[in-house]
mmCIF file of C-alpha atoms in Angstrom:
data_model
loop_
_atom_site.group_PDB
_atom_site.id
_atom_site.type_symbol
_atom_site.label_atom_id
_atom_site.label_comp_id
_atom_site.label_asym_id
_atom_site.label_seq_id
_atom_site.Cartn_x
_atom_site.Cartn_y
_atom_site.Cartn_z
ATOM 1 C CA UNK B 894 3.662 -24.277 -86.538
ATOM 2 C CA UNK B 895 0.481 -26.319 -86.876
ATOM 3 C CA UNK B 896 -2.824 -25.494 -85.168
ATOM 4 C CA UNK B 897 -2.220 -28.074 -82.386
ATOM 5 C CA UNK B 898 1.084 -26.448 -81.408
ATOM 6 C CA UNK B 899 -0.557 -23.034 -81.579
ATOM 7 C CA UNK B 900 -3.394 -24.213 -79.293
ATOM 8 C CA UNK B 901 -0.925 -25.673 -76.781
ATOM 9 C CA UNK B 902 0.995 -22.411 -76.754
ATOM 10 C CA UNK B 903 -2.230 -20.438 -76.211
ATOM 11 C CA UNK B 904 -3.180 -22.733 -73.325
ATOM 12 C CA UNK B 905 0.278 -22.326 -71.767
ATOM 13 C CA UNK B 906 0.113 -18.557 -72.140
ATOM 14 C CA UNK B 907 -3.373 -18.455 -70.594
ATOM 15 C CA UNK B 908 -2.249 -20.659 -67.686
ATOM 16 C CA UNK B 909 0.749 -18.435 -67.022
ATOM 17 C CA UNK B 910 -1.437 -15.330 -67.033
ATOM 18 C CA UNK B 911 -3.992 -16.932 -64.726
ATOM 19 C CA UNK B 912 -1.357 -18.263 -62.360
ATOM 20 C CA UNK B 913 -0.056 -14.732 -61.892
ATOM 21 C CA UNK B 914 -3.572 -13.392 -61.316
ATOM 22 C CA UNK B 915 -4.290 -15.772 -58.435
ATOM 23 C CA UNK B 916 -3.472 -14.384 -55.022
ATOM 24 C CA UNK B 917 -4.290 -15.330 -51.471
ATOM 25 C CA UNK B 918 -5.609 -13.098 -48.751
ATOM 26 C CA UNK B 919 -6.186 -13.600 -45.051
ATOM 27 C CA UNK B 920 -9.360 -12.661 -43.184
ATOM 28 C CA UNK B 921 -9.401 -12.663 -39.394
ATOM 29 C CA UNK B 922 -11.869 -11.490 -36.795
ATOM 30 C CA UNK B 923 -10.657 -10.555 -33.325
ATOM 31 C CA UNK B 924 -13.184 -10.581 -30.493
ATOM 32 C CA UNK B 925 -12.261 -9.075 -27.117
ATOM 33 C CA UNK B 926 -14.490 -9.256 -24.043
ATOM 34 C CA UNK B 927 -13.577 -7.487 -20.812
ATOM 35 C CA UNK B 928 -15.078 -6.807 -17.438
ATOM 36 C CA UNK B 929 -14.283 -4.213 -14.816
ATOM 37 C CA UNK B 930 -12.019 -1.991 -16.948
ATOM 38 C CA UNK B 931 -13.099 1.650 -16.601
ATOM 39 C CA UNK B 932 -13.624 3.674 -19.809
ATOM 40 C CA UNK B 933 -13.157 0.633 -22.041
ATOM 41 C CA UNK B 934 -15.930 -1.182 -23.968
ATOM 42 C CA UNK B 935 -16.893 -4.572 -22.555
ATOM 43 C CA UNK B 936 -16.854 -6.049 -26.068
ATOM 44 C CA UNK B 937 -14.863 -5.171 -29.200
ATOM 45 C CA UNK B 938 -14.888 -6.924 -32.581
ATOM 46 C CA UNK B 939 -12.398 -6.158 -35.384
ATOM 47 C CA UNK B 940 -12.299 -7.453 -38.953
ATOM 48 C CA UNK B 941 -8.793 -7.669 -40.444
ATOM 49 C CA UNK B 942 -7.826 -8.434 -44.064
ATOM 50 C CA UNK B 943 -4.142 -8.975 -44.853
ATOM 51 C CA UNK B 944 -3.188 -7.304 -41.575
ATOM 52 C CA UNK B 945 -5.332 -4.203 -42.267
ATOM 53 C CA UNK B 946 -8.337 -3.395 -40.079
ATOM 54 C CA UNK B 947 -11.472 -3.237 -42.237
ATOM 55 C CA UNK B 948 -14.256 -2.784 -39.683
ATOM 56 C CA UNK B 949 -14.948 -2.138 -36.005
ATOM 57 C CA UNK B 950 -17.724 -2.819 -33.484
ATOM 58 C CA UNK B 951 -17.901 -2.160 -29.764
ATOM 59 C CA UNK B 952 -20.477 -2.506 -27.017
ATOM 60 C CA UNK B 953 -20.740 1.274 -26.602
ATOM 61 C CA UNK B 954 -21.624 2.165 -30.206
ATOM 62 C CA UNK B 955 -23.419 -1.118 -31.038
ATOM 63 C CA UNK B 956 -22.704 -0.613 -34.777
ATOM 64 C CA UNK B 957 -20.210 -2.187 -37.160
ATOM 65 C CA UNK B 958 -18.459 0.619 -39.026
ATOM 66 C CA UNK B 959 -16.021 0.430 -41.949
ATOM 67 C CA UNK B 960 -12.414 1.403 -41.281
ATOM 68 C CA UNK B 961 -11.329 1.504 -44.931
ATOM 69 C CA UNK B 962 -12.827 3.726 -47.632
ATOM 70 C CA UNK B 963 -12.960 0.825 -50.079
ATOM 71 C CA UNK B 964 -15.084 -1.177 -47.619
ATOM 72 C CA UNK B 965 -17.513 1.720 -47.213
ATOM 73 C CA UNK B 966 -17.792 2.070 -50.998
ATOM 74 C CA UNK B 967 -18.018 -1.674 -51.729
ATOM 75 C CA UNK B 968 -20.647 -2.755 -49.204
ATOM 76 C CA UNK B 969 -24.195 -1.428 -48.866
ATOM 77 C CA UNK B 970 -26.278 -0.747 -45.774
ATOM 78 C CA UNK B 971 -27.674 -4.321 -45.739
ATOM 79 C CA UNK B 972 -24.154 -5.684 -45.258
ATOM 80 C CA UNK B 973 -23.426 -3.356 -42.318
ATOM 81 C CA UNK B 974 -26.763 -4.199 -40.688
ATOM 82 C CA UNK B 975 -26.086 -7.966 -41.000
ATOM 83 C CA UNK B 976 -22.587 -7.546 -39.581
ATOM 84 C CA UNK B 977 -23.973 -5.441 -36.726
ATOM 85 C CA UNK B 978 -26.525 -8.150 -35.852
ATOM 86 C CA UNK B 979 -23.781 -10.816 -35.892
ATOM 87 C CA UNK B 980 -21.622 -8.684 -33.603
ATOM 88 C CA UNK B 981 -24.504 -8.069 -31.200
ATOM 89 C CA UNK B 982 -24.990 -11.851 -31.004
ATOM 90 C CA UNK B 983 -21.276 -12.406 -30.407
ATOM 91 C CA UNK B 984 -21.318 -9.693 -27.725
ATOM 92 C CA UNK B 985 -24.142 -11.466 -25.874
ATOM 93 C CA UNK B 986 -22.300 -14.794 -26.071
ATOM 94 C CA UNK B 987 -19.056 -13.311 -24.777
ATOM 95 C CA UNK B 988 -20.790 -11.398 -21.973
ATOM 96 C CA UNK B 989 -22.417 -14.647 -20.841
ATOM 97 C CA UNK B 990 -18.984 -16.302 -20.889
ATOM 98 C CA UNK B 991 -17.474 -13.477 -18.848
ATOM 99 C CA UNK B 992 -20.303 -13.805 -16.297
ATOM 100 C CA UNK B 993 -19.549 -17.528 -15.927
ATOM 101 C CA UNK B 994 -15.817 -16.887 -15.538
ATOM 102 C CA UNK B 995 -16.401 -14.129 -12.969
ATOM 103 C CA UNK B 996 -18.742 -16.385 -11.009
ATOM 104 C CA UNK B 997 -16.242 -19.248 -11.009
ATOM 105 C CA UNK B 998 -13.020 -17.343 -10.366
ATOM 106 C CA UNK B 999 -14.009 -13.951 -8.902
ATOM 107 C CA UNK B 1000 -11.376 -12.130 -10.986
ATOM 108 C CA UNK B 1001 -11.330 -9.567 -13.745
ATOM 109 C CA UNK B 1002 -10.568 -11.331 -17.026
ATOM 110 C CA UNK B 1003 -9.917 -10.455 -20.611
ATOM 111 C CA UNK B 1004 -10.987 -13.017 -23.204
ATOM 112 C CA UNK B 1005 -9.615 -12.691 -26.721
ATOM 113 C CA UNK B 1006 -10.794 -15.008 -29.485
ATOM 114 C CA UNK B 1007 -9.525 -14.908 -33.042
ATOM 115 C CA UNK B 1008 -11.353 -16.463 -35.968
ATOM 116 C CA UNK B 1009 -10.185 -17.066 -39.525
ATOM 117 C CA UNK B 1010 -12.958 -15.751 -41.758
#
């Protein structure tokens, strides 16, 4: 086998190894805004990776908290503070939307919005 054939074989082997290392994951955020439901937060935000909940925020606690040990170990306090600020902003937006809906329709509503990462 000459060096060209050997190089081609190495490239093929590397490609096969890399192609098996590549995987896809899904990231979703679920936002739920409610009004008029006793003992239930007016706003809840969940982060979900591959169908597994990774974090949680609600309008009562006003903090994003990890729901998986690996998330708590991987991300530092700056990350959780940034995510908390984003969730507070989303909460304000959704509460404004609920106020508009209530004003227009005079009903209790539940709004659920799902975002892909």
